[in-house]
């Protein structure tokens, strides 16, 4: 199955996304969308990470990408992890 681009109106908190069609990728969980900017979170081992990207770069992950991401990097972020994300603006 191939990756599909995600329409802006379909992006929501908790949605799993990827930013590449490569098998060896990290699967992210959307935290929020602000205009065209999407903030997402993921885990690297036990460390929760956060970043952002323009929504036009996001695609639905394939099952193979999800399996790779879990096996290579640990668990996926879930809805509770998204609720815990805090921003420091300075």
PDB file of C-alpha atoms in Angstrom:
ATOM      1  CA  UNK A   1       0.000   0.000   0.000  1.00  0.00           C
ATOM      2  CA  UNK A   2       1.305   3.465  -0.864  1.00  0.00           C
ATOM      3  CA  UNK A   3       1.300   6.574   1.283  1.00  0.00           C
ATOM      4  CA  UNK A   4      -1.447   9.107   0.634  1.00  0.00           C
ATOM      5  CA  UNK A   5      -1.228  12.855   1.154  1.00  0.00           C
ATOM      6  CA  UNK A   6      -3.463  14.103   3.956  1.00  0.00           C
ATOM      7  CA  UNK A   7      -5.916  16.916   3.351  1.00  0.00           C
ATOM      8  CA  UNK A   8      -5.725  19.789   5.820  1.00  0.00           C
ATOM      9  CA  UNK A   9      -9.329  19.292   6.948  1.00  0.00           C
ATOM     10  CA  UNK A  10      -8.499  15.668   7.899  1.00  0.00           C
ATOM     11  CA  UNK A  11      -5.598  16.517  10.213  1.00  0.00           C
ATOM     12  CA  UNK A  12      -6.472  16.207  13.901  1.00  0.00           C
ATOM     13  CA  UNK A  13      -4.764  15.594  17.224  1.00  0.00           C
ATOM     14  CA  UNK A  14      -3.845  11.940  17.647  1.00  0.00           C
ATOM     15  CA  UNK A  15      -3.543  11.219  13.905  1.00  0.00           C
ATOM     16  CA  UNK A  16      -0.533   9.080  12.896  1.00  0.00           C
ATOM     17  CA  UNK A  17       1.519  10.641  10.085  1.00  0.00           C
ATOM     18  CA  UNK A  18       4.824  10.334   8.222  1.00  0.00           C
ATOM     19  CA  UNK A  19       6.814  12.885   6.247  1.00  0.00           C
ATOM     20  CA  UNK A  20       8.407  10.476   3.739  1.00  0.00           C
ATOM     21  CA  UNK A  21       7.450   7.425   1.723  1.00  0.00           C
ATOM     22  CA  UNK A  22      10.602   5.538   2.788  1.00  0.00           C
ATOM     23  CA  UNK A  23      10.107   2.364   4.810  1.00  0.00           C
ATOM     24  CA  UNK A  24      12.785   3.428   7.305  1.00  0.00           C
ATOM     25  CA  UNK A  25      10.926   6.340   8.849  1.00  0.00           C
ATOM     26  CA  UNK A  26       9.607   7.591  12.149  1.00  0.00           C
ATOM     27  CA  UNK A  27       5.845   7.608  12.568  1.00  0.00           C
ATOM     28  CA  UNK A  28       4.628  10.775  14.291  1.00  0.00           C
ATOM     29  CA  UNK A  29       1.460  11.614  16.204  1.00  0.00           C
ATOM     30  CA  UNK A  30      -0.171  14.978  15.497  1.00  0.00           C
ATOM     31  CA  UNK A  31      -0.341  17.229  18.549  1.00  0.00           C
ATOM     32  CA  UNK A  32      -2.006  20.268  16.965  1.00  0.00           C
ATOM     33  CA  UNK A  33      -2.465  22.236  13.760  1.00  0.00           C
ATOM     34  CA  UNK A  34      -2.072  26.009  13.631  1.00  0.00           C
ATOM     35  CA  UNK A  35      -2.712  27.446  10.181  1.00  0.00           C
ATOM     36  CA  UNK A  36      -0.509  25.377   7.858  1.00  0.00           C
ATOM     37  CA  UNK A  37       1.897  24.333  10.645  1.00  0.00           C
ATOM     38  CA  UNK A  38       1.439  20.921  12.266  1.00  0.00           C
ATOM     39  CA  UNK A  39       3.127  20.118  15.561  1.00  0.00           C
ATOM     40  CA  UNK A  40       3.768  16.424  16.158  1.00  0.00           C
ATOM     41  CA  UNK A  41       5.344  14.197  18.783  1.00  0.00           C
ATOM     42  CA  UNK A  42       7.092  10.817  18.811  1.00  0.00           C
ATOM     43  CA  UNK A  43       9.252   8.612  20.995  1.00  0.00           C
ATOM     44  CA  UNK A  44      12.891   7.678  20.625  1.00  0.00           C
ATOM     45  CA  UNK A  45      13.233   4.950  23.216  1.00  0.00           C
ATOM     46  CA  UNK A  46      11.811   6.536  26.382  1.00  0.00           C
ATOM     47  CA  UNK A  47      12.405  10.130  25.246  1.00  0.00           C
ATOM     48  CA  UNK A  48       9.385  12.065  23.975  1.00  0.00           C
ATOM     49  CA  UNK A  49      10.302  14.411  21.133  1.00  0.00           C
ATOM     50  CA  UNK A  50       8.395  17.221  19.428  1.00  0.00           C
ATOM     51  CA  UNK A  51       8.750  19.109  16.176  1.00  0.00           C
ATOM     52  CA  UNK A  52       6.663  20.683  13.460  1.00  0.00           C
ATOM     53  CA  UNK A  53       6.215  20.781   9.710  1.00  0.00           C
ATOM     54  CA  UNK A  54       3.987  22.263   7.019  1.00  0.00           C
ATOM     55  CA  UNK A  55       0.888  20.099   6.652  1.00  0.00           C
ATOM     56  CA  UNK A  56       1.508  19.622   2.910  1.00  0.00           C
ATOM     57  CA  UNK A  57       4.460  17.341   3.735  1.00  0.00           C
ATOM     58  CA  UNK A  58       2.399  14.841   5.721  1.00  0.00           C
ATOM     59  CA  UNK A  59       1.147  11.460   4.535  1.00  0.00           C
ATOM     60  CA  UNK A  60      -0.673   8.498   6.022  1.00  0.00           C
ATOM     61  CA  UNK A  61       1.756   5.819   7.250  1.00  0.00           C
ATOM     62  CA  UNK A  62       1.717   2.320   5.805  1.00  0.00           C
ATOM     63  CA  UNK A  63       1.508  -0.732   8.059  1.00  0.00           C
ATOM     64  CA  UNK A  64       5.141  -1.520   7.163  1.00  0.00           C
ATOM     65  CA  UNK A  65       6.234   1.977   8.253  1.00  0.00           C
ATOM     66  CA  UNK A  66       4.350   1.635  11.537  1.00  0.00           C
ATOM     67  CA  UNK A  67       5.962  -1.761  12.194  1.00  0.00           C
ATOM     68  CA  UNK A  68       9.418  -0.415  11.332  1.00  0.00           C
ATOM     69  CA  UNK A  69       8.979   2.654  13.529  1.00  0.00           C
ATOM     70  CA  UNK A  70       7.912   0.610  16.564  1.00  0.00           C
ATOM     71  CA  UNK A  71      10.696  -1.946  16.103  1.00  0.00           C
ATOM     72  CA  UNK A  72      13.413   0.666  15.513  1.00  0.00           C
ATOM     73  CA  UNK A  73      12.371   3.463  17.873  1.00  0.00           C
ATOM     74  CA  UNK A  74       9.920   2.124  20.443  1.00  0.00           C
ATOM     75  CA  UNK A  75       6.290   2.833  21.047  1.00  0.00           C
ATOM     76  CA  UNK A  76       4.175   5.329  19.151  1.00  0.00           C
ATOM     77  CA  UNK A  77       2.874   8.419  20.904  1.00  0.00           C
ATOM     78  CA  UNK A  78      -0.819   8.179  21.772  1.00  0.00           C
ATOM     79  CA  UNK A  79      -3.627  10.585  22.697  1.00  0.00           C
ATOM     80  CA  UNK A  80      -2.441  10.875  26.316  1.00  0.00           C
ATOM     81  CA  UNK A  81       1.061  11.804  25.139  1.00  0.00           C
ATOM     82  CA  UNK A  82      -0.402  14.493  22.893  1.00  0.00           C
ATOM     83  CA  UNK A  83      -2.307  15.983  25.827  1.00  0.00           C
ATOM     84  CA  UNK A  84       0.961  16.146  27.834  1.00  0.00           C
ATOM     85  CA  UNK A  85       2.916  18.162  25.234  1.00  0.00           C
ATOM     86  CA  UNK A  86       3.748  21.618  26.568  1.00  0.00           C
ATOM     87  CA  UNK A  87       5.302  24.581  24.769  1.00  0.00           C
ATOM     88  CA  UNK A  88       7.854  26.995  26.123  1.00  0.00           C
ATOM     89  CA  UNK A  89       7.765  30.258  24.247  1.00  0.00           C
ATOM     90  CA  UNK A  90      10.596  32.569  25.021  1.00  0.00           C
TER      91      UNK A  90
END
